[in-house]
PDB file of C-alpha atoms and ligand atoms in Angstrom:
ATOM      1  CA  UNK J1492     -14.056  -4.591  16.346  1.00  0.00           C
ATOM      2  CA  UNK J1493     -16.497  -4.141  13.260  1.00  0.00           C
ATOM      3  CA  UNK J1494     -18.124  -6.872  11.641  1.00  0.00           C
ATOM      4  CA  UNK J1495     -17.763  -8.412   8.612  1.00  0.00           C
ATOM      5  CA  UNK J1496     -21.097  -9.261   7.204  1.00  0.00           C
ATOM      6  CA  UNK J1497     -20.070 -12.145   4.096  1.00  0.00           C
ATOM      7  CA  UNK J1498     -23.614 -10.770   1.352  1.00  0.00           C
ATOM      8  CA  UNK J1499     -24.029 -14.502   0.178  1.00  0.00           C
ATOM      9  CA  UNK J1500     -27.281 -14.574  -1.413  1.00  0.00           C
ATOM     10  CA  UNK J1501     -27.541 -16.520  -4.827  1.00  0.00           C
ATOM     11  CA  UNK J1502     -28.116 -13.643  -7.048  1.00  0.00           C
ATOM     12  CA  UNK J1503     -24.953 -11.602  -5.683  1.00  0.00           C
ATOM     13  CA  UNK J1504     -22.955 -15.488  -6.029  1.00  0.00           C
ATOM     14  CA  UNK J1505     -24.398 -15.706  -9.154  1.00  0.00           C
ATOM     15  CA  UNK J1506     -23.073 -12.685 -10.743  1.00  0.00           C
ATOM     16  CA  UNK J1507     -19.908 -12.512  -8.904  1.00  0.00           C
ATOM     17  CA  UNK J1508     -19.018 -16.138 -10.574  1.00  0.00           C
ATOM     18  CA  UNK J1509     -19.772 -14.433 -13.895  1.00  0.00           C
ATOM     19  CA  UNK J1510     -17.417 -11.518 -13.122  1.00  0.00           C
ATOM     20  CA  UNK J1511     -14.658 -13.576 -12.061  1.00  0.00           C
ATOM     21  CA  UNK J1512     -14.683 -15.991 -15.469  1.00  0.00           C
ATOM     22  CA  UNK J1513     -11.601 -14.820 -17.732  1.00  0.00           C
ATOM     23  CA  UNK J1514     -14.170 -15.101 -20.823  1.00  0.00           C
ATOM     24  CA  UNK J1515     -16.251 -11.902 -19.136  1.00  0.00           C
ATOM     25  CA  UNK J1516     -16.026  -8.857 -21.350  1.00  0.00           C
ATOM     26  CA  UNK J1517     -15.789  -5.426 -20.362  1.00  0.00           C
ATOM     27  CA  UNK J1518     -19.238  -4.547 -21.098  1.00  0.00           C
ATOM     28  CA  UNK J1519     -20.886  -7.759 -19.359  1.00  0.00           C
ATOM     29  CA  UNK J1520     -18.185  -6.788 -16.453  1.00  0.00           C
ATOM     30  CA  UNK J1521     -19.548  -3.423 -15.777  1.00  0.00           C
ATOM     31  CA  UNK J1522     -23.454  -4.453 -16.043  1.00  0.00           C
ATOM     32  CA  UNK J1523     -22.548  -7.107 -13.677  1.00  0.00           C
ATOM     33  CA  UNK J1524     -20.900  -5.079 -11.189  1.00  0.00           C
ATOM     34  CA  UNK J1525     -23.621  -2.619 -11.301  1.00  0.00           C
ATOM     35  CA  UNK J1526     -26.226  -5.406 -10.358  1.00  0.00           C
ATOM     36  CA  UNK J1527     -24.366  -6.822  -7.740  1.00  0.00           C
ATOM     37  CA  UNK J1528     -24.245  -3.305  -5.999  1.00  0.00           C
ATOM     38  CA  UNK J1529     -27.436  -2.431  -6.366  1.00  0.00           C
ATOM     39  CA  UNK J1530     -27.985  -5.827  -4.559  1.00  0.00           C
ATOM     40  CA  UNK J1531     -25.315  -4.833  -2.035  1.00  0.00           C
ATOM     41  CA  UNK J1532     -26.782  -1.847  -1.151  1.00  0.00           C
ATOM     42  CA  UNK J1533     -30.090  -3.217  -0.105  1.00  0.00           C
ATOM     43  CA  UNK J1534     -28.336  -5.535   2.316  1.00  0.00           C
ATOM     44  CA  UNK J1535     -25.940  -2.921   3.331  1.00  0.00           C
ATOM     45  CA  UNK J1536     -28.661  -0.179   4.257  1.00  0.00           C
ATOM     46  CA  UNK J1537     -30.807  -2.690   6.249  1.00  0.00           C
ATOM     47  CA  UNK J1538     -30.270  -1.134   9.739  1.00  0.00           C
ATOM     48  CA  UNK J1539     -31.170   2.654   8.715  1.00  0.00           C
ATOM     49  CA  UNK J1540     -32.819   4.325  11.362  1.00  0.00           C
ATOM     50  CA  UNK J1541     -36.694   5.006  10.430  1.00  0.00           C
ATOM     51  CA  UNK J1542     -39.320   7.078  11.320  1.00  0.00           C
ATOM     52  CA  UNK J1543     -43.203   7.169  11.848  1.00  0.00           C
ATOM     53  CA  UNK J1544     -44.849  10.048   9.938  1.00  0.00           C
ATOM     54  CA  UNK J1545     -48.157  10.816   8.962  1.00  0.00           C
ATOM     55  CA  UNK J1546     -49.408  10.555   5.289  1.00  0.00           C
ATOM     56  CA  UNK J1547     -52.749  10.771   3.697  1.00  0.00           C
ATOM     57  CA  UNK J1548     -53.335   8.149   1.036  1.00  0.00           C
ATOM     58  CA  UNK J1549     -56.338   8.759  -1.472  1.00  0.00           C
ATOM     59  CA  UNK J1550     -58.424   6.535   0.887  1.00  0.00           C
ATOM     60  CA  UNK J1551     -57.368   8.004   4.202  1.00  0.00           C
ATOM     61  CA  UNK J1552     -54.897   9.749   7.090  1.00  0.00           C
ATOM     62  CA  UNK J1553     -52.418   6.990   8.590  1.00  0.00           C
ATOM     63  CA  UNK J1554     -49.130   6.620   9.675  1.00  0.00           C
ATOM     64  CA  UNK J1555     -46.479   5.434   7.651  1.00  0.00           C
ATOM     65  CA  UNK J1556     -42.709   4.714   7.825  1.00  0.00           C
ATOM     66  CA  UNK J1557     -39.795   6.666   6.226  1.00  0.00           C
ATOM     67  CA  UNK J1558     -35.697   6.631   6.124  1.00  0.00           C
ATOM     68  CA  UNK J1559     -35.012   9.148   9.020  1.00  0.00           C
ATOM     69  CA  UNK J1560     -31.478  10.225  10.302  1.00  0.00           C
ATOM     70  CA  UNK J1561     -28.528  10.877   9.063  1.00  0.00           C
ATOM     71  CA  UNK J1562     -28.219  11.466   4.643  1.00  0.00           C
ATOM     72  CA  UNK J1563     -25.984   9.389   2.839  1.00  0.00           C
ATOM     73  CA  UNK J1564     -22.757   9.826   1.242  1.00  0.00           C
ATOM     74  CA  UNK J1565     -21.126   7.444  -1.470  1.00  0.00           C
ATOM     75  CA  UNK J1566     -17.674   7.711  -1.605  1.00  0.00           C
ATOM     76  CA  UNK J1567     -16.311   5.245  -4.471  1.00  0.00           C
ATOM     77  CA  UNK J1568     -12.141   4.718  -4.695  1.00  0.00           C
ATOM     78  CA  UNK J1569     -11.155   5.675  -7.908  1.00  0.00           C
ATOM     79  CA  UNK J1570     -11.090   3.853 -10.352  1.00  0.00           C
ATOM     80  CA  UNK J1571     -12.672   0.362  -9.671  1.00  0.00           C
ATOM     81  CA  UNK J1572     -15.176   1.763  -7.351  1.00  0.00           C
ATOM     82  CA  UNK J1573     -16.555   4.120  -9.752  1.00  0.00           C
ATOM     83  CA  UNK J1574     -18.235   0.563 -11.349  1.00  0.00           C
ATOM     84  CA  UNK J1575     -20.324   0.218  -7.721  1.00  0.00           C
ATOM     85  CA  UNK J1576     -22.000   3.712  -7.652  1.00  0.00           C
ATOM     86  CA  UNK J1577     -24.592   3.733 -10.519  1.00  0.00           C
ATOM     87  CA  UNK J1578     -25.783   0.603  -8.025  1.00  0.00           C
ATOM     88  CA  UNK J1579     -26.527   2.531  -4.622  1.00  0.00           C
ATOM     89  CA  UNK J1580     -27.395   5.978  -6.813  1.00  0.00           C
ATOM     90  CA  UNK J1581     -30.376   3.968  -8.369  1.00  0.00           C
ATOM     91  CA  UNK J1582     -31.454   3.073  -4.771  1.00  0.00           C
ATOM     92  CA  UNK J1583     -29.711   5.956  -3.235  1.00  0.00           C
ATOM     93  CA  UNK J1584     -30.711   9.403  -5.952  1.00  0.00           C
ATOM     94  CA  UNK J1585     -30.733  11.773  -3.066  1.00  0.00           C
ATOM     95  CA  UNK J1586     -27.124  10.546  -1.943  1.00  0.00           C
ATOM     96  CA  UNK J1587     -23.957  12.496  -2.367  1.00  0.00           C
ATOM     97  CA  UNK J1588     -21.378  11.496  -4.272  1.00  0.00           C
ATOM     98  CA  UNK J1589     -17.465  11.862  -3.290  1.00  0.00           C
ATOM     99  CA  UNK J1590     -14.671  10.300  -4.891  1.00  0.00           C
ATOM    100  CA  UNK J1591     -11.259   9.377  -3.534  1.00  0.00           C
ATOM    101  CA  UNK J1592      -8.465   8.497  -5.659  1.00  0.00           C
ATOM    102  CA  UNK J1593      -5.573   6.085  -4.952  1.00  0.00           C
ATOM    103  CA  UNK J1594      -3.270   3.546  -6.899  1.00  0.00           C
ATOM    104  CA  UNK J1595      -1.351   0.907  -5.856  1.00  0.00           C
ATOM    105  CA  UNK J1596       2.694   1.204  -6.314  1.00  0.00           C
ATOM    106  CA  UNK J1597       3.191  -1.629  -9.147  1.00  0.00           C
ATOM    107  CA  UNK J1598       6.754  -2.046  -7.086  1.00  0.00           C
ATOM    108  CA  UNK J1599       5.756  -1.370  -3.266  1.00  0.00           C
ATOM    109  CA  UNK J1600       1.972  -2.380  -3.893  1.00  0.00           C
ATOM    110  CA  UNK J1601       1.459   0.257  -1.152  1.00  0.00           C
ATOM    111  CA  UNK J1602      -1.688   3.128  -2.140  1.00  0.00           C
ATOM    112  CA  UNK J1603      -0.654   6.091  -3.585  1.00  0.00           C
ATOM    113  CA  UNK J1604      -3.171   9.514  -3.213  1.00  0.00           C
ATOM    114  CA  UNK J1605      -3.624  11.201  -6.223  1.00  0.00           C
ATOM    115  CA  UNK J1606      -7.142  12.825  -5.945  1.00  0.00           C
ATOM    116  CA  UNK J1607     -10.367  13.436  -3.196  1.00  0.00           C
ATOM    117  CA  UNK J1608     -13.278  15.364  -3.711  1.00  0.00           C
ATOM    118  CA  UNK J1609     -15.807  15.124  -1.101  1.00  0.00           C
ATOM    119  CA  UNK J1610     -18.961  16.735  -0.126  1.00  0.00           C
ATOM    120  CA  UNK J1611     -18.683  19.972   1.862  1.00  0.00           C
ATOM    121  CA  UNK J1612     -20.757  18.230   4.603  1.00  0.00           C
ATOM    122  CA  UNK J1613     -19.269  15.085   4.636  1.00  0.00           C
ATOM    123  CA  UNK J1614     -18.718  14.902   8.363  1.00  0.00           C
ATOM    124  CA  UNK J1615     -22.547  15.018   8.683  1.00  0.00           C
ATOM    125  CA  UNK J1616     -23.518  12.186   6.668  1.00  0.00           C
ATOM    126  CA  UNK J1617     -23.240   8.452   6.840  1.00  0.00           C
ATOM    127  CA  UNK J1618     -20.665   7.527   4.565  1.00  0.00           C
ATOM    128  CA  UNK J1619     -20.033   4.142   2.404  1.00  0.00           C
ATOM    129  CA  UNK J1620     -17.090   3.793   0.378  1.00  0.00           C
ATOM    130  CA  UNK J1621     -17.136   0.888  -1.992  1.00  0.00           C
ATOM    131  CA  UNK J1622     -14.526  -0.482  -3.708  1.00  0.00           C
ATOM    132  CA  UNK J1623     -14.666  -4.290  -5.938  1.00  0.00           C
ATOM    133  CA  UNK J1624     -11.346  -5.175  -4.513  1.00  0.00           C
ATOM    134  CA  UNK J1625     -10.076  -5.394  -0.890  1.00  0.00           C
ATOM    135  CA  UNK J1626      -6.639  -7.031  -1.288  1.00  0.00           C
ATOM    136  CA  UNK J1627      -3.557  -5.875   0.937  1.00  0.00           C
ATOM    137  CA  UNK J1628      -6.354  -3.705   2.378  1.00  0.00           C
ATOM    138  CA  UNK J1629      -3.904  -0.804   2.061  1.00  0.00           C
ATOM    139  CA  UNK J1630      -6.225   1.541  -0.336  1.00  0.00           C
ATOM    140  CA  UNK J1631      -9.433   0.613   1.820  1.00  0.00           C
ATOM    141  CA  UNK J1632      -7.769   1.725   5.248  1.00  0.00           C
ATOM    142  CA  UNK J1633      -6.286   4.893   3.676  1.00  0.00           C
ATOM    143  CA  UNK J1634      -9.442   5.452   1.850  1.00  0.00           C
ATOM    144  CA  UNK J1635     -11.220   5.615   5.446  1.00  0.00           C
ATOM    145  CA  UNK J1636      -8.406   7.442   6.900  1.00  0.00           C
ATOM    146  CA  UNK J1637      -8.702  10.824   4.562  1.00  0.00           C
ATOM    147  CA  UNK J1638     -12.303  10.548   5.385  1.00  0.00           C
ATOM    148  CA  UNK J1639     -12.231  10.526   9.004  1.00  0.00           C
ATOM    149  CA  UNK J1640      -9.489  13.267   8.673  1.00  0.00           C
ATOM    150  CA  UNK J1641     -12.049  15.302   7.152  1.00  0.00           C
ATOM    151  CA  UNK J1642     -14.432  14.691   9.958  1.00  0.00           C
ATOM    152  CA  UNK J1643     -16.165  11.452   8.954  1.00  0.00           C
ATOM    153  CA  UNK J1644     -17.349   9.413  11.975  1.00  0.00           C
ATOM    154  CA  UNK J1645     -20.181   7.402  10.652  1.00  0.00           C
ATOM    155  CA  UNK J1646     -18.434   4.815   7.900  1.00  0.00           C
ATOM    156  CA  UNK J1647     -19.071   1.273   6.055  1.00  0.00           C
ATOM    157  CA  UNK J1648     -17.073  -0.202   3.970  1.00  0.00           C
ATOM    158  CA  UNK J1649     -18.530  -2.202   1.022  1.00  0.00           C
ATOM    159  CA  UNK J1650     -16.196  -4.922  -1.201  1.00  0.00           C
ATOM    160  CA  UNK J1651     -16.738  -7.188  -3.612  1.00  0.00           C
ATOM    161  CA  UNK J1652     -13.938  -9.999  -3.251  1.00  0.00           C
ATOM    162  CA  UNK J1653     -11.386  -9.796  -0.470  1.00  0.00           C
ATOM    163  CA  UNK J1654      -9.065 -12.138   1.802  1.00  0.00           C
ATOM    164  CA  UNK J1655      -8.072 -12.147   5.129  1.00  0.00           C
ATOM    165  CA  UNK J1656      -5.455 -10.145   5.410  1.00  0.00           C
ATOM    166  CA  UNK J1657      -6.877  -7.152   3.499  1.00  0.00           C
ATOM    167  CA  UNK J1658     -10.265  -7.301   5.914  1.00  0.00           C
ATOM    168  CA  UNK J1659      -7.522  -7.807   9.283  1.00  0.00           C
ATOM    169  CA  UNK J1660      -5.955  -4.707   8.171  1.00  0.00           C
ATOM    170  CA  UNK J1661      -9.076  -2.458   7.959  1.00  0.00           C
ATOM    171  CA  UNK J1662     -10.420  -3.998  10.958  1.00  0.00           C
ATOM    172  CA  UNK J1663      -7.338  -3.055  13.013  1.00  0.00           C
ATOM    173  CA  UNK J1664      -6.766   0.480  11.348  1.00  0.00           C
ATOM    174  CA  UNK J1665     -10.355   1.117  11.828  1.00  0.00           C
ATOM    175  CA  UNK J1666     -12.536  -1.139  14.396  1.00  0.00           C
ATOM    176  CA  UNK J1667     -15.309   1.064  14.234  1.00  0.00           C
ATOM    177  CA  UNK J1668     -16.363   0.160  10.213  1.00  0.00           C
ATOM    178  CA  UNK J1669     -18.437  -2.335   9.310  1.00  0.00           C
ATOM    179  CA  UNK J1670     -16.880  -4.387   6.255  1.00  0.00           C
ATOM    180  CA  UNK J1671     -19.615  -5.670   3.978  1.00  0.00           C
ATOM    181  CA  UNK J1672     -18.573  -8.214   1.475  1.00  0.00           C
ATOM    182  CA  UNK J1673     -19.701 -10.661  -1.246  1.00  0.00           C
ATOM    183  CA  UNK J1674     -16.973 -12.761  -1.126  1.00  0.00           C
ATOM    184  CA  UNK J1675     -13.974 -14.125   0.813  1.00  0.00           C
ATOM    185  CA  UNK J1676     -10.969 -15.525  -1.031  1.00  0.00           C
ATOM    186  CA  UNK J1677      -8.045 -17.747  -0.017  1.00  0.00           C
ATOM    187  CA  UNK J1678      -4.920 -15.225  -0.617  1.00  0.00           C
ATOM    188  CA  UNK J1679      -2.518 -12.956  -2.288  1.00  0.00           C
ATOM    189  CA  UNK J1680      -0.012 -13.997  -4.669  1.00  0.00           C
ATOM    190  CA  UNK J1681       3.450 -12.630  -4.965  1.00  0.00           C
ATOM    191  CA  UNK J1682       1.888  -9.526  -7.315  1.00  0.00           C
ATOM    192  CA  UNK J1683      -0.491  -8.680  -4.210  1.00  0.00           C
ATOM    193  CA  UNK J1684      -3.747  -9.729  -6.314  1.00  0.00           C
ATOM    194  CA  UNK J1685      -6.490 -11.984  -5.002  1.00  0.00           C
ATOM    195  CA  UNK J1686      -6.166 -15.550  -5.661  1.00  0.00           C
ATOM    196  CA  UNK J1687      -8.705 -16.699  -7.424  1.00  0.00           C
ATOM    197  CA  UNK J1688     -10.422 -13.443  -7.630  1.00  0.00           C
ATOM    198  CA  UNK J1689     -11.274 -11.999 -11.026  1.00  0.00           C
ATOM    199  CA  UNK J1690      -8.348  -9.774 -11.853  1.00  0.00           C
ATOM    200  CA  UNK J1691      -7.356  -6.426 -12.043  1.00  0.00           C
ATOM    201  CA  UNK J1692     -11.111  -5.140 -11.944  1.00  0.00           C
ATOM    202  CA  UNK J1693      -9.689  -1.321 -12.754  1.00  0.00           C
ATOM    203  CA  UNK J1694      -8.568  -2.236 -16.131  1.00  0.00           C
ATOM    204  CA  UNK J1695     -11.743  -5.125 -16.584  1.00  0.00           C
ATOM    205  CA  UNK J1696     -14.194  -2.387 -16.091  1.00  0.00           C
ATOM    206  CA  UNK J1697     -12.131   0.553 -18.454  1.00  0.00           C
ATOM    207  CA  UNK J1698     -10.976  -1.960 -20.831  1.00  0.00           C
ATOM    208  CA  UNK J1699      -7.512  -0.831 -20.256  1.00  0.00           C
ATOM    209  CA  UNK J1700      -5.472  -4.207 -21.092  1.00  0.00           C
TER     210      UNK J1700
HETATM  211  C1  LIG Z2965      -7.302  -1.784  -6.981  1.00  0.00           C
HETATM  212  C2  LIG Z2965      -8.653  -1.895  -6.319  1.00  0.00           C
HETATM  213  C3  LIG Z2965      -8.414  -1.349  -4.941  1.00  0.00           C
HETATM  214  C4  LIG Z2965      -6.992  -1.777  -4.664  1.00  0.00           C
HETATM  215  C5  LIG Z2965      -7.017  -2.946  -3.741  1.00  0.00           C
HETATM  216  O1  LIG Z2965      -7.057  -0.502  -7.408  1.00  0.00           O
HETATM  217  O2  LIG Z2965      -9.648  -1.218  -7.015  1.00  0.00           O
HETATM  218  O3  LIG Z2965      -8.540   0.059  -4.855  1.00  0.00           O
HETATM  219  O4  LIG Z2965      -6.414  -2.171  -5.928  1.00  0.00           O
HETATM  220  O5  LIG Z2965      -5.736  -3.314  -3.375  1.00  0.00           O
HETATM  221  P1  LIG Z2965      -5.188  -3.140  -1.895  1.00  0.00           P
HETATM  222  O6  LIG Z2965      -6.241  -3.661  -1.002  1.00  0.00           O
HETATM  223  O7  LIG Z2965      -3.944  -4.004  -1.903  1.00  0.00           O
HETATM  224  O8  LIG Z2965      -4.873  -1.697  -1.670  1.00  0.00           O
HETATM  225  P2  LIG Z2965      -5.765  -0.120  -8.270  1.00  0.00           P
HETATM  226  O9  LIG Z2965      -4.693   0.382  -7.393  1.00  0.00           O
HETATM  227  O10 LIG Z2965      -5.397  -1.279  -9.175  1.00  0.00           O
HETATM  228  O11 LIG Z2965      -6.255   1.105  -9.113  1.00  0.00           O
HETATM  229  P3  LIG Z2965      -7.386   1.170 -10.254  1.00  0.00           P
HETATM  230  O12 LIG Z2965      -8.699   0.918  -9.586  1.00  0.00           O
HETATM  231  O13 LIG Z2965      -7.245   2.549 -10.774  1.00  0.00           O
HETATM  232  O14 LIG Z2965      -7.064   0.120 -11.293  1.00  0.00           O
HETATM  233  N1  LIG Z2966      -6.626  -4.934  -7.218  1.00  0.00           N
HETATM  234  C1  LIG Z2966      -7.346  -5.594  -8.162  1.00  0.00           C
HETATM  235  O1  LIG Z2966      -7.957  -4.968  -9.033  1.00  0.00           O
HETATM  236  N2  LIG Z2966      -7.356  -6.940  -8.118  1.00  0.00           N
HETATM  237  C2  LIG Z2966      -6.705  -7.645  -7.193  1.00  0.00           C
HETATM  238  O2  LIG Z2966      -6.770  -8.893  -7.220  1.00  0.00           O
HETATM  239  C3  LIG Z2966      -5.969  -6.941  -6.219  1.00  0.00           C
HETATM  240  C4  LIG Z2966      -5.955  -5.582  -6.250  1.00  0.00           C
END
């Protein structure tokens, strides 16, 4: 089964509270996300393998310690996770980036594909989709899904807000991902969103109602 690690440090809670308040404009929205990713990805990236190698520095020869391994590959869910990737790019610049898009049926609430673009060598890399929201868990598992069709083996999944029944889902569609999230709410309402949450975050990052 993969873990859930719950990223609770005060300057991700800190934020996140921001994001959530109804007040929160689009602009402070997006910077906020951003932040809160870039935070995530240092958390998220902790276990990378590394790798003695030798260096000179202007005083002398030593050994010294680099990323080693497999490269990275960011694959955001279109649209809200396009907010998280400007956050593991600044950490990340070598990383690829893929994109994989999917809406949620207003009626069935089930995720609808409409779009994937992925790096040709995407089965080589280590791959972390992020996504704010984590919900029915629907677009997260089918997210992971077209990836692995495409040869991914090596994935971690990175939310903002979720609940229970959206992180059960991905861990029993997909027990070998890792779930990495800021936050864990108390449920769904009868629209599917998160309760409290902060909202559609699609449409608080774009502006779009
Ligand atoms: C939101 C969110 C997730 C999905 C979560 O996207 O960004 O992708 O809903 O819900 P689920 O866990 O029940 O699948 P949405 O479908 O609203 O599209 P958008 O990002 O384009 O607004
Ligand atoms: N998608 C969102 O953007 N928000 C929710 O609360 C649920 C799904």
């Amino acid at each position: 089964m993969g873990q859930v690690h719950v990223l609770d440090h005060p300057l991700i809670q800190h934020k996140l509270t921001l994001m959530r308040q109804v007040e929160t404009g689009a602009k402070d929205f997006r910077e906020l996300l951003s932040e809160i990713a870039t935070l995530m990805c240092y958390e998220v990236t902790r276990d990378l393998p590394m790798e003695e190698i030798e260096i000179e520095t202007p005083i002398c020869k030593c050994k010294s310690r680099v990323i080693t391994g497999k490269k990275l590959g960011i694959v955001p869910i279109l649209r809200a996770g396009l907010g998280m990737v400007d956050g593991f790019v600044n950490l990340i610049p070598t990383c690829k980036v893929g994109h994989i898009g999917l809406y949620r049926d207003p009626e069935t609430h089930l995720p609808v594909e409409y779009y994937c673009k992925l790096p040709p060598d995407v089965g080589e890399r280590e791959i972390i989709v992020v996504d704010p929201m984590l919900a029915t868990g629907g677009s997260s598992s089918d997210a992971i899904s077209m990836l692995k069709a495409r040869g991914c083996k090596n994935i971690r999944l990175v939310c903002l807000v979720g609940v229970p029944e959206g992180i059960t889902k991905v861990q029993q569609d997909h027990p070998d991902v890792d779930i990495f999230i800021a936050a864990i709410d108390e449920k769904l309402n009868e629209n599917k969103y998160i309760v409290p949450g902060l909202g559609d975050a699609g449409d608080r990052i774009f502006g779009t109602k």
